[in-house]
Amino acid sequence: MSLNDTTQKWVENYYKHNYWNSSKSRGVQEKESQVIINWLLALKRQHYNILEVGCGNGYVGALISQALQNNGLSVNYHATDLIPECIEQTKKEFSLHHVDKGALFSTVDVYTIDKQLGKETQEIIISTGFVSAATYKEAVPKIFRVLKPGGILICDFVNHLSPFVLLSCFPSMISSLPHRFRQIHNSKSDTYHVGSVGIKEYFMQHN
């Protein structure tokens, strides 16, 4: 799939899922943001340099920035995404939360992120959402390349084999499972993981 095809796919998803801005999506983002905020606060830093890969609608980043600033902490937040629509939506969200001052917004392709941002330049990387961009197999080594030694990556995975996901999306999941399993067992495939099998081992390969 070419970059143009990939971009078009995510533009279509952006509008199909209403900017990932439904009450259900926001509810998930709020709960996930709180977990991340607690982890970040536990680091006990006075200043946070954060890169978000795949900022989506910007809600997660805005909540994180707002919480850190409300705790009297300094934040430099760099929100990135593949598609310009997400960048524009994120700018609006940050402005609504009054955390746009000092924030940076860029169109970044996760597959060339190491060339765009440079090797060992990032202290904390966050990647969450509909699909966590940093968890694609071919993206993982590039993400780790831009992390500074001792840097932190926070990313999530959708467990497509969980009972809840299977029951709520049963028809589409059943039809797509053979394709997903073929992807997982094809070393040349670039996909995120199904379930949790192999995640730890794969990430350990890239330190």
Coordinates of C-alpha atoms in Angstrom, one line a residue:
M1 CA 0.0 0.0 0.0
S2 CA 1.5 3.3 -1.0
L3 CA 1.6 6.4 1.2
N4 CA -1.2 8.0 -0.8
D5 CA -3.4 4.9 -0.3
T6 CA -2.6 4.8 3.4
T7 CA -3.3 8.5 3.8
Q8 CA -6.6 8.1 1.9
K9 CA -7.6 5.1 4.0
W10 CA -7.1 7.1 7.2
V11 CA -8.9 10.2 5.8
E12 CA -11.9 7.9 5.1
N13 CA -11.7 6.4 8.6
Y14 CA -11.5 9.9 10.1
Y15 CA -14.8 10.9 8.6
K16 CA -16.4 7.5 8.9
H17 CA -15.9 7.5 12.6
N18 CA -16.8 11.2 13.0
Y19 CA -13.3 12.2 14.0
W20 CA -13.3 9.6 16.7
N21 CA -15.4 12.2 18.6
S22 CA -18.4 10.2 19.7
S23 CA -19.3 10.1 23.4
K24 CA -18.2 6.4 23.4
S25 CA -14.8 7.3 21.9
R26 CA -14.3 10.3 24.2
G27 CA -15.2 8.1 27.2
V28 CA -12.5 5.7 26.2
Q29 CA -10.0 8.5 25.6
E30 CA -10.8 10.0 29.0
K31 CA -10.1 6.7 30.9
E32 CA -7.0 6.0 28.9
S33 CA -5.7 9.5 29.4
Q34 CA -6.1 9.3 33.2
V35 CA -4.0 6.1 33.2
I36 CA -1.3 7.8 31.2
I37 CA -1.4 11.0 33.3
N38 CA -0.9 8.9 36.4
W39 CA 2.1 7.2 34.9
L40 CA 3.6 10.5 33.8
L41 CA 3.1 12.1 37.2
A42 CA 4.8 9.1 38.8
L43 CA 8.0 10.1 36.9
K44 CA 8.1 13.2 39.1
R45 CA 9.6 15.4 36.4
Q46 CA 9.4 19.2 36.5
H47 CA 9.4 19.4 32.7
Y48 CA 7.9 17.0 30.1
N49 CA 8.9 16.7 26.5
I50 CA 6.2 14.6 24.9
L51 CA 5.7 13.4 21.3
E52 CA 2.4 11.9 20.3
V53 CA 2.3 9.7 17.3
G54 CA -1.1 9.6 15.8
C55 CA -2.9 12.4 17.6
G56 CA -6.3 11.7 16.1
N57 CA -8.8 14.2 17.3
G58 CA -6.4 15.7 19.8
Y59 CA -8.5 14.9 22.9
V60 CA -6.0 12.6 24.6
G61 CA -3.1 15.0 24.1
A62 CA -5.2 18.0 25.3
L63 CA -6.2 16.1 28.5
I64 CA -2.7 15.1 29.2
S65 CA -1.3 18.6 28.7
Q66 CA -4.0 20.1 30.8
A67 CA -3.5 17.7 33.7
L68 CA 0.3 18.2 33.8
Q69 CA -0.1 22.0 33.6
N70 CA -2.7 21.9 36.3
N71 CA -0.1 20.2 38.5
G72 CA 2.2 23.1 37.9
L73 CA 4.5 21.2 35.5
S74 CA 6.1 22.5 32.4
V75 CA 5.1 20.7 29.1
N76 CA 6.3 20.8 25.6
Y77 CA 3.7 18.7 23.6
H78 CA 4.3 17.7 20.0
A79 CA 1.2 16.3 18.4
T80 CA 1.7 14.5 15.1
D81 CA -0.4 12.5 12.6
L82 CA -0.3 11.3 9.1
I83 CA -3.3 13.3 7.9
P84 CA -3.7 17.1 8.0
E85 CA -7.4 16.7 9.0
C86 CA -6.2 15.3 12.4
I87 CA -3.7 18.1 12.9
E88 CA -6.3 20.7 12.3
Q89 CA -8.8 19.0 14.7
T90 CA -6.0 18.6 17.3
K91 CA -5.2 22.3 17.1
K92 CA -8.9 23.2 17.8
E93 CA -9.0 20.7 20.8
F94 CA -5.8 22.1 22.3
S95 CA -7.2 25.6 21.9
L96 CA -10.5 24.7 23.6
H97 CA -8.5 23.3 26.6
H98 CA -6.2 26.4 26.6
V99 CA -3.1 24.2 26.2
D100 CA -2.1 25.3 22.7
K101 CA 0.6 27.7 23.9
G102 CA 3.9 26.2 23.3
A103 CA 2.4 23.1 21.6
L104 CA 3.7 21.9 18.2
F105 CA 1.6 20.3 15.5
S106 CA 3.1 18.4 12.6
T107 CA 2.2 16.0 9.8
V108 CA 4.5 13.1 10.4
D109 CA 4.6 9.6 8.7
V110 CA 5.5 7.0 11.3
Y111 CA 7.5 5.1 8.6
T112 CA 9.9 8.0 8.1
I113 CA 9.7 9.4 11.6
D114 CA 13.4 8.7 12.3
K115 CA 14.4 10.8 9.3
Q116 CA 11.9 13.5 10.0
L117 CA 12.6 14.0 13.7
G118 CA 16.2 12.5 14.0
K119 CA 17.8 9.7 15.9
E120 CA 17.5 9.7 19.7
T121 CA 15.6 13.0 19.9
Q122 CA 12.5 12.1 21.9
E123 CA 12.1 11.6 25.7
I124 CA 8.5 10.4 25.9
I125 CA 6.4 9.0 23.0
I126 CA 2.7 8.4 23.3
S127 CA 0.7 6.4 20.7
T128 CA -2.9 5.4 21.4
G129 CA -6.3 5.2 19.7
F130 CA -8.3 3.5 17.0
V131 CA -5.1 2.0 15.9
S132 CA -1.9 2.8 17.7
A133 CA 0.5 3.9 15.0
A134 CA 3.6 3.0 16.9
T135 CA 2.6 -0.6 17.2
Y136 CA 2.8 -1.5 13.5
K137 CA 5.6 -4.0 13.0
E138 CA 7.6 -1.9 10.6
A139 CA 7.1 1.2 12.7
V140 CA 8.4 -0.2 15.9
P141 CA 12.2 -0.1 15.1
K142 CA 11.8 3.4 13.7
I143 CA 10.0 4.5 16.9
F144 CA 12.7 3.1 19.1
R145 CA 15.3 4.8 16.9
V146 CA 14.0 8.3 17.7
L147 CA 13.8 7.6 21.5
K148 CA 16.6 8.9 23.6
P149 CA 18.5 6.3 25.7
G150 CA 16.2 5.6 28.6
G151 CA 13.3 7.1 26.8
I152 CA 9.7 6.0 27.4
L153 CA 7.1 4.7 24.9
I154 CA 3.5 4.4 26.0
C155 CA 1.3 2.7 23.5
D156 CA -1.9 0.6 23.5
F157 CA -3.1 -2.5 21.8
V158 CA -6.7 -3.6 20.9
N159 CA -7.1 -7.2 21.9
H160 CA -9.1 -8.4 18.9
L161 CA -9.6 -11.8 20.5
S162 CA -11.1 -10.5 23.7
P163 CA -14.7 -11.8 24.5
F164 CA -16.0 -8.2 24.6
V165 CA -14.6 -7.3 21.1
L166 CA -15.6 -10.6 19.6
L167 CA -19.2 -10.3 20.9
S168 CA -19.7 -6.6 20.0
C169 CA -18.2 -6.9 16.5
F170 CA -18.9 -10.6 15.9
P171 CA -19.9 -10.6 12.2
S172 CA -17.1 -8.3 11.0
M173 CA -14.5 -10.0 13.3
I174 CA -15.3 -13.5 12.0
S175 CA -15.0 -12.5 8.4
S176 CA -11.7 -10.7 9.1
L177 CA -10.0 -13.2 11.4
P178 CA -8.5 -15.5 8.7
H179 CA -7.0 -12.4 7.0
R180 CA -5.7 -11.1 10.4
F181 CA -4.0 -14.4 11.2
R182 CA -2.4 -14.6 7.8
Q183 CA -1.0 -11.1 8.5
I184 CA 0.4 -12.0 11.9
H185 CA 2.2 -15.1 10.6
N186 CA 3.5 -13.3 7.5
S187 CA 6.9 -11.8 8.5
K188 CA 6.6 -9.3 5.6
S189 CA 3.2 -8.1 6.8
D190 CA 3.0 -4.8 8.5
T191 CA 0.1 -4.9 11.0
Y192 CA -0.5 -4.4 14.7
H193 CA -0.7 -7.5 16.9
V194 CA -3.9 -9.6 17.3
G195 CA -4.3 -10.3 21.0
S196 CA -1.2 -10.2 23.2
V197 CA 0.8 -13.1 21.9
G198 CA 4.3 -12.1 20.7
I199 CA 4.1 -8.4 21.8
K200 CA 6.7 -8.6 24.5
E201 CA 9.1 -10.7 22.4
Y202 CA 8.8 -8.4 19.4
F203 CA 9.4 -5.2 21.4
M204 CA 12.3 -6.7 23.2
Q205 CA 14.0 -7.4 19.9
H206 CA 14.1 -3.6 19.5
N207 CA 15.3 -2.9 23.0

